[in-house]
């Protein structure tokens, strides 16, 4: 097992912006060991008052949309032109690639991964969506305490992980291709409804006209949705990560959104709601872990499951019997 330090050492390191200590603290957060979990909670509790001062931006899009290239280009823009410190985290429980999606794509994030103002952390490998979600939420807090004022949370645009990311960010950006059709892109209607902005990627060369048409179409489609509680009308823009165009527009949209929602109180309300949601989620996960770790449950579960399978017991009676054991 790697070396562990006192909680203060992690806390001091993080607050001083020490990236190595930040990385080590995230490793604690990702660990399944109860002793690591306990240490992680102590660290998080201590840095919590220094967290929260960032803009949390979820970025999603199906494979092929150009996500890594976009994050590299937009990330560098945010650092260089907006003077921000950027952390990039990933939620990708499906990733089979070693070290998760971001590390696998490090070559496409060459500039960002060597930029001292950026911190890139891949999705933890071998975890369930719930596990990844939890560690990403806690990693956001640690990154904020370390002084990162923009956080990108990247996810693959195929389903459940979008909902998880949406529940932990302030702003949700959906990347789309021009002319591929929603269904072809595997974008579910629900994901479009969650988007605060859509960026049509690869708007360069012969693609520019197609991207312009797509922009108008998506803008029309978004107008059909009922007005969001934030009072914000989702915006569509076109961009090219390759040619570095459209990036200031996207940042402008994010800034407009922040201005509106901070003024009308939606931003603060959403964060408070998300905090509560995190708590209930943690309770649910904790209960589930305790249940399956319980000695008697472990012993009796296989037999009872078999009885359900063969029709000797009803699913509900079986569940009730097992739940009573804890
Ligand atoms: N013409 C053009 N091609 C692009 C642009 N951005 C990305 N590409 C190309 O699109 C392909 C996919 O880009 P990636 O950045 O790997 O995106 P992805 O497939 O969504 O990958 P993940 O980030 O792993 O999900 C690559 O061949 C890129 O060179 C762009 O702005 N213009």
XYZ file of C-alpha atoms and ligand atoms in Angstrom:
358
model
C 0.000 0.000 0.000
C 1.226 3.471 -0.834
C 2.336 5.746 1.946
C -0.324 7.553 3.982
C 0.051 10.865 5.808
C -1.723 12.658 8.628
C -4.912 14.526 7.627
C -3.157 17.851 8.282
C -0.427 17.057 5.824
C -2.964 16.443 3.052
C -4.931 19.540 4.033
C -1.878 21.830 4.161
C -0.650 20.493 0.831
C -4.002 20.928 -0.864
C -4.527 24.445 0.456
C -1.040 25.368 -0.719
C -1.984 24.148 -4.196
C 0.425 21.197 -4.057
C -0.706 19.007 -6.943
C 1.050 15.903 -5.671
C -0.824 16.086 -2.375
C -4.038 16.805 -4.253
C -3.477 13.669 -6.333
C -2.755 11.645 -3.225
C -5.911 12.898 -1.546
C -7.948 11.934 -4.608
C -6.400 8.481 -4.416
C -7.752 8.249 -0.846
C -11.178 9.308 -2.040
C -11.103 6.611 -4.713
C -9.884 3.898 -2.362
C -12.246 1.245 -1.075
C -10.254 0.648 2.113
C -12.223 1.753 5.180
C -9.102 3.346 6.707
C -8.549 5.386 3.519
C -12.204 6.362 3.412
C -12.013 7.617 6.963
C -8.874 9.609 6.260
C -10.468 11.012 3.104
C -13.504 12.207 5.079
C -11.287 13.974 7.605
C -9.423 15.741 4.820
C -12.638 16.708 3.018
C -14.207 18.049 6.187
C -11.222 20.238 6.862
C -10.943 21.684 3.360
C -14.692 22.104 2.867
C -14.783 25.763 3.997
C -12.265 26.561 1.240
C -14.223 24.709 -1.461
C -17.171 25.786 -3.569
C -15.559 28.725 -5.330
C -15.418 27.318 -8.804
C -17.549 27.010 -11.857
C -18.403 23.351 -12.344
C -19.003 22.530 -15.981
C -20.211 19.145 -17.223
C -19.125 18.267 -20.756
C -20.636 15.375 -22.638
C -20.912 14.016 -26.160
C -20.830 10.661 -27.860
C -17.507 9.083 -28.865
C -16.343 10.639 -32.110
C -17.770 14.077 -31.343
C -14.258 15.332 -30.609
C -14.496 15.617 -26.848
C -10.818 15.270 -25.986
C -9.776 17.691 -28.690
C -12.432 20.137 -27.531
C -11.427 19.903 -23.883
C -7.794 20.470 -24.844
C -8.648 23.549 -26.917
C -11.318 25.007 -24.643
C -9.271 24.234 -21.543
C -6.279 26.088 -22.907
C -8.521 28.995 -23.876
C -9.973 29.180 -20.367
C -6.498 29.162 -18.830
C -4.779 31.511 -21.239
C -7.507 33.952 -22.155
C -9.571 33.916 -18.978
C -6.684 33.462 -16.553
C -8.278 30.493 -14.810
C -6.889 27.416 -13.125
C -8.584 24.356 -14.567
C -9.172 20.852 -13.238
C -10.489 18.164 -15.580
C -12.166 15.140 -14.006
C -13.860 12.266 -15.778
C -16.864 10.091 -15.141
C -16.537 7.099 -17.356
C -17.340 3.843 -15.612
C -17.524 2.076 -18.957
C -13.973 2.933 -19.864
C -11.951 -0.158 -20.641
C -8.916 1.852 -21.530
C -6.137 1.799 -18.994
C -6.394 4.680 -16.596
C -9.772 5.833 -17.871
C -10.596 8.041 -20.764
C -8.558 11.120 -20.073
C -5.240 9.423 -19.573
C -5.808 7.277 -22.617
C -6.294 10.466 -24.583
C -3.375 12.250 -23.069
C -1.743 12.613 -26.440
C -4.771 14.614 -27.556
C -4.506 16.737 -24.425
C -0.823 17.274 -24.751
C -0.801 20.977 -24.002
C -3.267 20.766 -21.177
C -1.579 17.854 -19.452
C 1.689 19.766 -19.235
C 0.154 23.132 -18.363
C 0.953 24.091 -14.745
C -2.429 25.795 -14.488
C -4.247 22.543 -15.327
C -4.855 19.406 -13.327
C -6.107 16.346 -15.193
C -7.422 13.280 -13.434
C -8.799 10.250 -15.275
C -11.867 8.331 -14.242
C -11.064 5.761 -11.549
C -10.887 2.311 -13.086
C -12.940 -0.675 -12.029
C -15.725 1.129 -10.183
C -19.477 1.183 -10.546
C -21.216 4.353 -11.684
C -22.185 5.056 -8.079
C -18.579 4.665 -6.966
C -17.231 6.890 -9.712
C -19.885 9.512 -9.043
C -19.057 9.658 -5.382
C -15.318 9.970 -5.875
C -15.762 12.603 -8.569
C -17.967 14.687 -6.287
C -15.408 14.516 -3.545
C -12.579 15.223 -5.988
C -14.374 18.419 -7.054
C -14.214 19.645 -3.458
C -10.517 18.812 -3.175
C -9.696 20.544 -6.485
C -11.605 23.659 -5.440
C -9.763 23.803 -2.136
C -6.511 23.551 -4.101
C -7.468 26.744 -5.949
C -8.846 25.413 -9.233
C -11.588 27.822 -10.204
C -12.951 26.041 -13.243
C -13.757 22.324 -13.088
C -14.658 20.311 -16.168
C -16.404 17.030 -15.495
C -16.226 14.952 -18.640
C -18.508 12.054 -19.430
C -19.374 9.780 -22.331
C -22.665 10.761 -23.913
C -24.482 7.477 -23.786
C -26.765 7.371 -20.790
C -26.845 7.234 -17.036
C -23.563 8.965 -16.372
C -24.994 12.202 -17.841
C -27.659 12.321 -15.168
C -24.995 11.788 -12.517
C -22.843 14.586 -13.913
C -25.804 16.911 -14.307
C -26.441 16.499 -10.584
C -22.974 17.761 -9.679
C -22.326 20.668 -12.034
C -23.523 24.242 -12.435
C -23.567 24.197 -16.212
C -24.064 21.326 -18.618
C -22.527 21.516 -22.095
C -23.525 19.025 -24.767
C -21.238 18.542 -27.753
C -22.955 17.487 -30.962
C -21.937 16.729 -34.531
C -23.566 18.468 -37.460
C -25.640 16.384 -39.830
C -25.408 13.091 -37.982
C -28.967 13.143 -36.605
C -29.830 12.819 -32.938
C -30.532 9.117 -33.089
C -27.355 8.351 -34.961
C -25.470 10.157 -32.269
C -27.232 8.130 -29.626
C -28.262 11.305 -27.852
C -31.348 10.676 -25.809
C -33.975 13.374 -25.666
C -33.519 13.636 -21.920
C -29.884 14.586 -22.353
C -30.754 17.431 -24.702
C -33.236 18.665 -22.154
C -30.505 18.790 -19.528
C -28.190 20.894 -21.673
C -27.620 24.551 -20.818
C -25.756 24.887 -24.092
C -25.053 22.817 -27.172
C -21.831 23.249 -29.103
C -21.708 21.882 -32.645
C -18.157 20.607 -32.992
C -15.812 20.381 -35.993
C -17.234 23.477 -37.618
C -14.360 23.925 -40.041
C -13.553 23.317 -43.714
C -16.427 21.778 -45.639
C -18.332 21.296 -42.388
C -18.992 24.970 -41.714
C -22.289 25.214 -43.619
C -23.610 21.974 -42.168
C -22.746 23.220 -38.687
C -24.602 26.476 -39.304
C -27.720 24.586 -40.392
C -27.459 22.272 -37.387
C -27.148 25.264 -35.082
C -30.426 26.730 -36.358
C -32.160 23.352 -36.081
C -31.051 22.721 -32.528
C -31.863 26.258 -31.474
C -35.395 25.730 -32.796
C -35.677 22.360 -31.096
C -34.575 23.822 -27.761
C -37.161 26.576 -28.022
C -39.856 23.913 -27.937
C -38.916 22.866 -24.414
C -40.686 24.591 -21.547
C -38.727 27.442 -19.949
C -36.289 26.047 -17.394
C -36.583 26.928 -13.704
C -33.334 28.851 -14.060
C -34.982 31.315 -16.439
C -32.208 30.457 -18.888
C -32.799 29.710 -22.545
C -30.222 27.122 -23.687
C -27.880 28.431 -26.372
C -26.388 26.730 -29.398
C -23.037 27.638 -30.878
C -20.612 26.232 -33.390
C -16.926 25.706 -32.767
C -13.791 24.117 -34.119
C -11.261 22.783 -31.670
C -8.853 22.278 -34.545
C -9.060 25.900 -35.734
C -9.713 27.261 -32.245
C -12.849 29.083 -33.316
C -16.078 29.586 -31.384
C -14.413 29.072 -28.026
C -14.894 32.646 -26.739
C -18.606 32.355 -27.644
C -18.974 29.257 -25.506
C -17.207 30.925 -22.584
C -19.446 33.954 -23.110
C -22.533 31.758 -22.890
C -21.276 30.205 -19.656
C -20.577 33.661 -18.220
C -24.050 34.896 -19.200
C -25.591 31.858 -17.555
C -23.635 32.444 -14.362
C -24.563 36.098 -14.269
C -28.259 35.366 -14.720
C -28.472 32.475 -12.269
C -26.332 34.101 -9.611
C -28.527 37.169 -9.773
C -31.845 35.332 -9.660
C -30.639 32.937 -6.956
C -30.985 29.774 -9.051
C -27.240 29.064 -8.899
C -27.169 29.032 -5.097
C -30.430 27.100 -4.864
C -29.165 24.444 -7.275
C -25.968 23.976 -5.269
C -27.972 23.611 -2.059
C -30.279 21.064 -3.709
C -27.285 19.182 -5.081
C -25.710 19.054 -1.624
C -28.838 17.491 -0.220
C -28.946 15.085 -3.129
C -25.323 14.091 -2.400
C -26.264 13.387 1.198
C -29.192 11.142 0.311
C -27.100 9.396 -2.306
C -24.330 8.779 0.250
C -26.899 7.395 2.703
C -28.282 5.082 0.057
C -24.829 3.863 -0.893
C -23.797 3.422 2.728
C -26.893 1.376 3.529
C -26.337 -0.796 0.496
C -22.679 -1.393 1.309
C -23.503 -2.262 4.927
C -26.225 -4.608 3.833
C -24.075 -6.619 1.429
C -21.128 -6.636 3.818
C -23.266 -8.091 6.632
C -22.127 -11.581 7.605
C -25.544 -13.215 7.704
C -26.610 -11.601 4.467
C -23.496 -12.942 2.804
C -24.286 -16.417 4.120
C -27.972 -16.527 3.316
C -28.193 -14.499 0.128
C -27.114 -17.242 -2.318
C -29.660 -19.762 -0.981
C -32.506 -17.245 -0.877
C -31.649 -15.981 -4.358
C -31.806 -19.543 -5.637
C -35.215 -19.992 -4.017
C -36.460 -16.881 -5.831
C -35.043 -18.147 -9.100
C -36.811 -21.495 -8.817
C -40.087 -19.894 -7.792
C -40.076 -21.238 -4.218
C -40.066 -17.748 -2.723
C -41.479 -14.480 -3.950
C -38.984 -11.703 -4.628
C -40.610 -9.451 -2.028
C -40.711 -12.069 0.708
C -37.063 -12.885 0.002
C -36.033 -9.245 0.155
C -37.942 -8.734 3.412
C -36.304 -11.812 4.930
C -32.829 -10.581 4.019
C -33.460 -7.006 5.134
C -34.530 -8.271 8.553
C -31.088 -9.803 9.067
C -29.339 -6.428 9.256
N -12.137 18.751 -38.493
C -12.094 18.624 -37.166
N -11.811 17.420 -36.639
C -11.790 17.318 -35.292
C -12.031 18.432 -34.442
N -11.962 18.009 -33.159
C -11.672 16.699 -33.211
N -11.567 16.268 -34.490
C -11.271 14.891 -34.936
O -12.302 14.009 -34.509
C -11.768 12.766 -34.071
C -12.267 12.424 -32.699
O -11.764 13.368 -31.771
P -11.545 13.088 -30.222
O -11.076 14.324 -29.615
O -10.755 11.874 -30.062
O -12.981 12.880 -29.689
P -13.854 11.658 -29.230
O -13.913 10.605 -30.274
O -15.121 12.270 -28.793
O -13.035 11.021 -28.105
P -13.222 10.887 -26.581
O -12.774 12.178 -26.044
O -12.322 9.756 -26.236
O -14.662 10.587 -26.325
C -10.259 12.892 -34.176
O -9.847 12.287 -35.362
C -10.024 14.387 -34.234
O -8.881 14.728 -34.956
C -12.304 19.712 -35.057
O -12.511 20.746 -34.421
N -12.309 19.729 -36.415
